[in-house]
Structure formats: C-alpha cells, structure tokens
Amino acid sequence: MAPRIRYGPRSDAEIKAAREAAARLPDIWSTGVTALWETDPDAVAAVLPPPLAPPARPLVRASVSTVALRGYPLGAGSVAVAARHEGRAGWYPLVMPMTHERALTGGREVFGEPKKLGEVVLEREGAALRARLSRHGIDFLAVHGTVSGPLPLPPESERLDFYFKFLPGVDGTGFDGDPVLVHCTRTERVRRLEEVTGEVVLRESAYDPVADLPVLRPAGITLGERATTQHGRVVARVAAEDLLPYIHQRYDDAHQILDGPPEGSTR
C-alpha cells in the first residue's frame, strides 16, 4: 500500500468525524484576572474605527488567563475598550496576546480577533497575586494585588465583542475585498469568583501602546474560574477607507501592508 500523502485531501468521513469531535468538547475552565478602569474618553473615541461609537462610560477591560487546553497550558490575554454599535453595548479588543499559535490562528482567521503571540503570566502565592501581559520583552500591562475574599457568583451572562475581519491586499495596498464587522457573543459561566485589592500598571510599548489608556478611576479587579462559549456573525460590510487608518492596531509593522510595491516590482 502506498504511503498516505498527508497534504492530500481529507475524506468526507474524516471531515465529519472532526466536526463531531469538536462538538463534543467538554467545558474548558480558565483561571483569570479581570481588571476594569475608567480612562480618558477622548482616548477611547480615538481608537474606535467606524462604525463603532464611544460609550457613555469610557471603560477599559483587561484580562489575564490561563487554561489547560486539550492537554497543554495556554495563556490568553486581552485589553479592550467599551464601544457601541447600532445601540448595542460591547467591547472592542485592541490586543489579545496568546502563548500558542493554535489559539492565535483560529481566532484571527475565523472571527478577526486581534491576536498576537506573547507572554501571559498569572501567578498566585497564598493571597498574593501577580499577572502580566508581555511582548517584545516589555510587560506592557501588569496587575499586582491581594486576593481579599470571595464574591457572590453571578448568573450565566452574555458579552458582546466587536471584531473587524479582513485580508490585506496582495498588491500591498488596501484590502482584498471589503472588511466585515463581526459581532461575537460570548456566553460565560462562573464557578469561583474572588475580589482582588490591587493596582493595574501600564508600561510604555511602541508595539502595544495600552499606556495611552491611563487608569483614571479603578473600577474593580477580580480573580475567577470561567467557562466560555462563543459564536459570531457578520453584521456589516465596512468601507476600506474607514478601516485603513486603524490597520496599525493589528500589526507590529504596519508598513508591511500600508506600503505599496516598489515601482517596477512584480510583487
């Protein structure tokens, strides 16, 4: 029997089996720190691409989580600002560091999540808690605090995230087709929740400039265990000229997609 060519096509039965296996995945519980704070409303308005609009309360939400995902540890982080779209309140993530490529590629390619490879650390020793998000050797966000006591468990809840899904143009300018705005609904269950007394520290980074969203009024820090499911849908096409000025949010080197090919190049 000839050896199987692994880059060859999968059979219908193999594709069906993979889908059924994914549908039977057990709940995946993560342990994470969530910090909220009020920031400069002008800063929030400045980072929101159309058609997103600023909220009444300029909140930032940061999370630092760890999870044992299919047998290996995963670190997952997020820094998002509150936003609105067509009367619906939600969050617009600016950066989502992941410690493994598998978590990164799925979220970016399916939902348009702004995921990047990075370092995500969550440590607890007794009541002492330390968490941080790092990229390029810079701890651009850190949370230091003390776990001060249990909190009542909230009921199952839904959270709406806004993402822009797009492909940079093959000619080095613009996009291949119009970008789309995605509404991603996350259903969350909490089985443990604790209050944290502490602070959020933002450090300067040219790659992840969350320091531009200063902590003006802390709005709470918690440590919890959560299980989350999500589903997304495309709700609108977005004009390329509206999103292009914000493209640097997604990439460390925006010149890779904002610069056209050199004159005479066949790229």
Tab-separated table of C-alpha atoms in Angstrom, residues 48-237:
chain	number	residue	atom	x	y	z
A	48	LEU	CA	-12.630	53.053	17.615
A	49	PRO	CA	-12.880	52.534	13.848
A	50	PRO	CA	-16.203	53.410	12.200
A	51	PRO	CA	-18.954	52.314	12.539
A	52	LEU	CA	-18.144	51.720	16.242
A	53	ALA	CA	-19.050	54.582	18.558
A	54	PRO	CA	-17.758	55.546	22.010
A	55	PRO	CA	-19.810	54.560	25.059
A	56	ALA	CA	-21.260	56.797	27.758
A	57	ARG	CA	-18.691	55.455	30.230
A	58	PRO	CA	-15.099	55.158	28.931
A	59	LEU	CA	-14.122	51.773	30.346
A	60	VAL	CA	-11.133	49.552	29.662
A	61	ARG	CA	-11.265	45.820	30.394
A	62	ALA	CA	-8.074	43.778	30.751
A	63	SER	CA	-7.925	40.033	31.304
A	64	VAL	CA	-5.030	37.676	32.024
A	65	SER	CA	-5.987	33.987	31.962
A	66	THR	CA	-4.503	30.509	31.925
A	67	VAL	CA	-6.203	27.313	30.813
A	68	ALA	CA	-5.284	23.687	30.179
A	69	LEU	CA	-6.448	23.446	26.569
A	70	ARG	CA	-6.505	19.935	25.113
A	71	GLY	CA	-3.632	18.777	27.247
A	72	TYR	CA	-1.300	21.753	27.113
A	73	PRO	CA	-1.240	25.010	29.091
A	74	LEU	CA	-2.374	28.137	27.310
A	75	GLY	CA	-2.001	31.757	28.377
A	76	ALA	CA	-4.587	34.168	26.963
A	77	GLY	CA	-4.885	37.913	27.471
A	78	SER	CA	-6.958	40.812	26.237
A	79	VAL	CA	-7.136	44.594	26.517
A	80	ALA	CA	-10.418	46.021	25.237
A	81	VAL	CA	-12.301	49.306	25.343
A	82	ALA	CA	-16.048	49.712	25.733
A	83	ALA	CA	-17.858	50.531	22.495
A	84	ARG	CA	-21.283	50.641	20.882
A	85	HIS	CA	-22.693	49.614	17.515
A	86	GLU	CA	-26.247	50.331	16.434
A	87	GLY	CA	-27.375	50.766	20.019
A	88	ARG	CA	-25.689	47.613	21.319
A	89	ALA	CA	-23.020	47.861	24.019
A	90	GLY	CA	-19.918	45.712	23.794
A	91	TRP	CA	-16.133	45.628	23.830
A	92	TYR	CA	-13.560	46.318	21.149
A	93	PRO	CA	-10.332	44.398	21.884
A	94	LEU	CA	-7.136	46.177	20.846
A	95	VAL	CA	-4.705	43.359	21.563
A	96	MET	CA	-5.128	39.713	22.578
A	97	PRO	CA	-1.788	38.053	23.423
A	98	MET	CA	-1.741	34.250	23.149
A	99	THR	CA	1.058	31.907	24.126
A	100	HIS	CA	0.388	29.308	21.392
A	101	GLU	CA	-0.073	29.588	17.647
A	102	ARG	CA	-3.095	27.279	17.599
A	103	ALA	CA	-5.171	29.665	19.725
A	104	LEU	CA	-3.916	32.611	17.714
A	105	THR	CA	-4.653	31.442	14.177
A	106	GLY	CA	-8.167	30.157	14.808
A	107	GLY	CA	-9.357	33.358	16.418
A	108	ARG	CA	-7.780	35.627	13.831
A	109	GLU	CA	-8.849	33.708	10.756
A	110	VAL	CA	-12.374	32.806	11.843
A	111	PHE	CA	-13.510	35.814	13.896
A	112	GLY	CA	-10.962	38.511	13.046
A	113	GLU	CA	-9.678	38.699	16.644
A	114	PRO	CA	-6.546	40.874	17.077
A	115	LYS	CA	-4.465	38.025	18.496
A	116	LYS	CA	-0.673	38.110	18.660
A	117	LEU	CA	1.914	35.751	20.095
A	118	GLY	CA	3.031	36.982	23.502
A	119	GLU	CA	3.789	36.063	27.076
A	120	VAL	CA	0.892	35.691	29.520
A	121	VAL	CA	1.698	35.070	33.191
A	122	LEU	CA	-0.672	34.569	36.129
A	123	GLU	CA	0.835	33.655	39.496
A	124	ARG	CA	-0.713	33.263	42.936
A	125	GLU	CA	1.134	32.583	46.179
A	126	GLY	CA	-1.298	32.475	49.063
A	127	ALA	CA	-3.218	35.733	48.827
A	128	ALA	CA	-0.568	37.473	46.712
A	129	LEU	CA	-1.426	37.801	43.031
A	130	ARG	CA	0.716	38.822	40.058
A	131	ALA	CA	-0.327	38.909	36.424
A	132	ARG	CA	1.207	40.401	33.308
A	133	LEU	CA	0.992	40.634	29.526
A	134	SER	CA	4.290	40.903	27.676
A	135	ARG	CA	5.527	41.202	24.119
A	136	HIS	CA	8.959	42.034	22.734
A	137	GLY	CA	10.376	41.816	26.256
A	138	ILE	CA	8.062	44.562	27.571
A	139	ASP	CA	5.491	43.981	30.338
A	140	PHE	CA	3.005	46.407	28.825
A	141	LEU	CA	0.317	45.529	31.403
A	142	ALA	CA	0.679	44.174	34.924
A	143	VAL	CA	-1.720	43.561	37.796
A	144	HIS	CA	-0.423	43.344	41.374
A	145	GLY	CA	-2.690	42.695	44.309
A	146	THR	CA	-4.019	40.629	47.169
A	147	VAL	CA	-6.971	38.271	46.993
A	148	SER	CA	-9.214	39.753	49.641
A	149	GLY	CA	-12.242	37.447	49.754
A	150	PRO	CA	-14.957	35.552	47.854
A	151	LEU	CA	-17.685	37.266	45.864
A	152	PRO	CA	-21.210	36.027	45.053
A	153	LEU	CA	-21.333	34.005	41.855
A	154	PRO	CA	-23.059	35.873	39.033
A	155	PRO	CA	-25.648	34.171	36.845
A	156	GLU	CA	-24.783	32.992	33.363
A	157	SER	CA	-24.225	36.073	31.227
A	158	GLU	CA	-23.506	37.211	27.697
A	159	ARG	CA	-20.845	39.631	26.495
A	160	LEU	CA	-20.602	41.152	23.036
A	161	ASP	CA	-17.219	41.714	21.363
A	162	PHE	CA	-16.667	43.630	18.128
A	163	TYR	CA	-14.050	42.485	15.599
A	164	PHE	CA	-13.022	43.525	12.101
A	165	LYS	CA	-12.196	40.665	9.756
A	166	PHE	CA	-10.153	41.436	6.641
A	167	LEU	CA	-7.315	40.355	4.361
A	168	PRO	CA	-4.566	42.821	3.347
A	169	GLY	CA	-4.381	43.332	-0.406
A	170	VAL	CA	-1.974	41.169	-2.387
A	171	ASP	CA	-0.689	44.275	-4.203
A	172	GLY	CA	0.496	45.790	-0.920
A	173	THR	CA	-2.274	48.362	-0.625
A	174	GLY	CA	-5.743	48.253	0.909
A	175	PHE	CA	-7.675	45.021	1.289
A	176	ASP	CA	-8.744	42.062	-0.814
A	177	GLY	CA	-12.455	42.835	-0.629
A	178	ASP	CA	-14.328	44.945	1.867
A	179	PRO	CA	-13.639	44.254	5.573
A	180	VAL	CA	-16.542	42.998	7.665
A	181	LEU	CA	-17.660	43.850	11.181
A	182	VAL	CA	-18.226	40.787	13.345
A	183	HIS	CA	-20.435	40.578	16.428
A	184	CYS	CA	-19.078	37.824	18.663
A	185	THR	CA	-21.362	36.800	21.518
A	186	ARG	CA	-19.662	35.074	24.444
A	187	THR	CA	-21.745	33.134	26.944
A	188	GLU	CA	-19.941	32.924	30.277
A	189	ARG	CA	-20.420	30.795	33.396
A	190	VAL	CA	-18.507	31.422	36.613
A	191	ARG	CA	-17.858	28.775	39.275
A	192	ARG	CA	-15.495	30.748	41.512
A	193	LEU	CA	-15.052	34.489	41.969
A	194	GLU	CA	-12.831	36.442	44.362
A	195	GLU	CA	-12.188	40.119	44.934
A	196	VAL	CA	-8.680	41.465	44.443
A	197	THR	CA	-7.310	44.582	46.096
A	198	GLY	CA	-4.515	45.904	43.954
A	199	GLU	CA	-3.452	48.054	41.033
A	200	VAL	CA	-3.044	47.993	37.260
A	201	VAL	CA	0.325	49.147	35.908
A	202	LEU	CA	0.657	50.193	32.259
A	203	ARG	CA	4.122	50.460	30.719
A	204	GLU	CA	5.187	52.165	27.538
A	205	SER	CA	5.430	49.950	24.459
A	206	ALA	CA	5.635	51.046	20.841
A	207	TYR	CA	4.046	47.721	19.823
A	208	ASP	CA	1.210	47.589	22.390
A	209	PRO	CA	0.532	51.217	23.429
A	210	VAL	CA	-2.131	50.493	26.049
A	211	ALA	CA	-0.412	53.159	28.180
A	212	ASP	CA	-2.429	55.627	26.085
A	213	LEU	CA	-5.488	54.431	28.061
A	214	PRO	CA	-4.487	55.576	31.554
A	215	VAL	CA	-6.098	54.328	34.741
A	216	LEU	CA	-8.055	57.397	35.874
A	217	ARG	CA	-10.572	55.621	38.140
A	218	PRO	CA	-10.216	51.935	39.045
A	219	ALA	CA	-13.480	50.017	38.671
A	220	GLY	CA	-12.550	46.690	40.240
A	221	ILE	CA	-10.284	43.654	39.943
A	222	THR	CA	-11.466	40.045	40.285
A	223	LEU	CA	-9.989	36.555	40.080
A	224	GLY	CA	-12.278	33.811	38.834
A	225	GLU	CA	-12.780	30.484	37.126
A	226	ARG	CA	-14.877	30.752	33.981
A	227	ALA	CA	-16.149	28.624	31.112
A	228	THR	CA	-16.982	30.468	27.911
A	229	THR	CA	-18.567	29.569	24.597
A	230	GLN	CA	-18.780	31.919	21.654
A	231	HIS	CA	-20.472	32.354	18.301
A	232	GLY	CA	-20.058	35.107	15.765
A	233	ARG	CA	-21.904	36.624	12.846
A	234	VAL	CA	-21.071	39.184	10.206
A	235	VAL	CA	-23.309	42.218	10.699
A	236	ALA	CA	-21.950	44.777	8.226
A	237	ARG	CA	-19.533	45.469	5.417
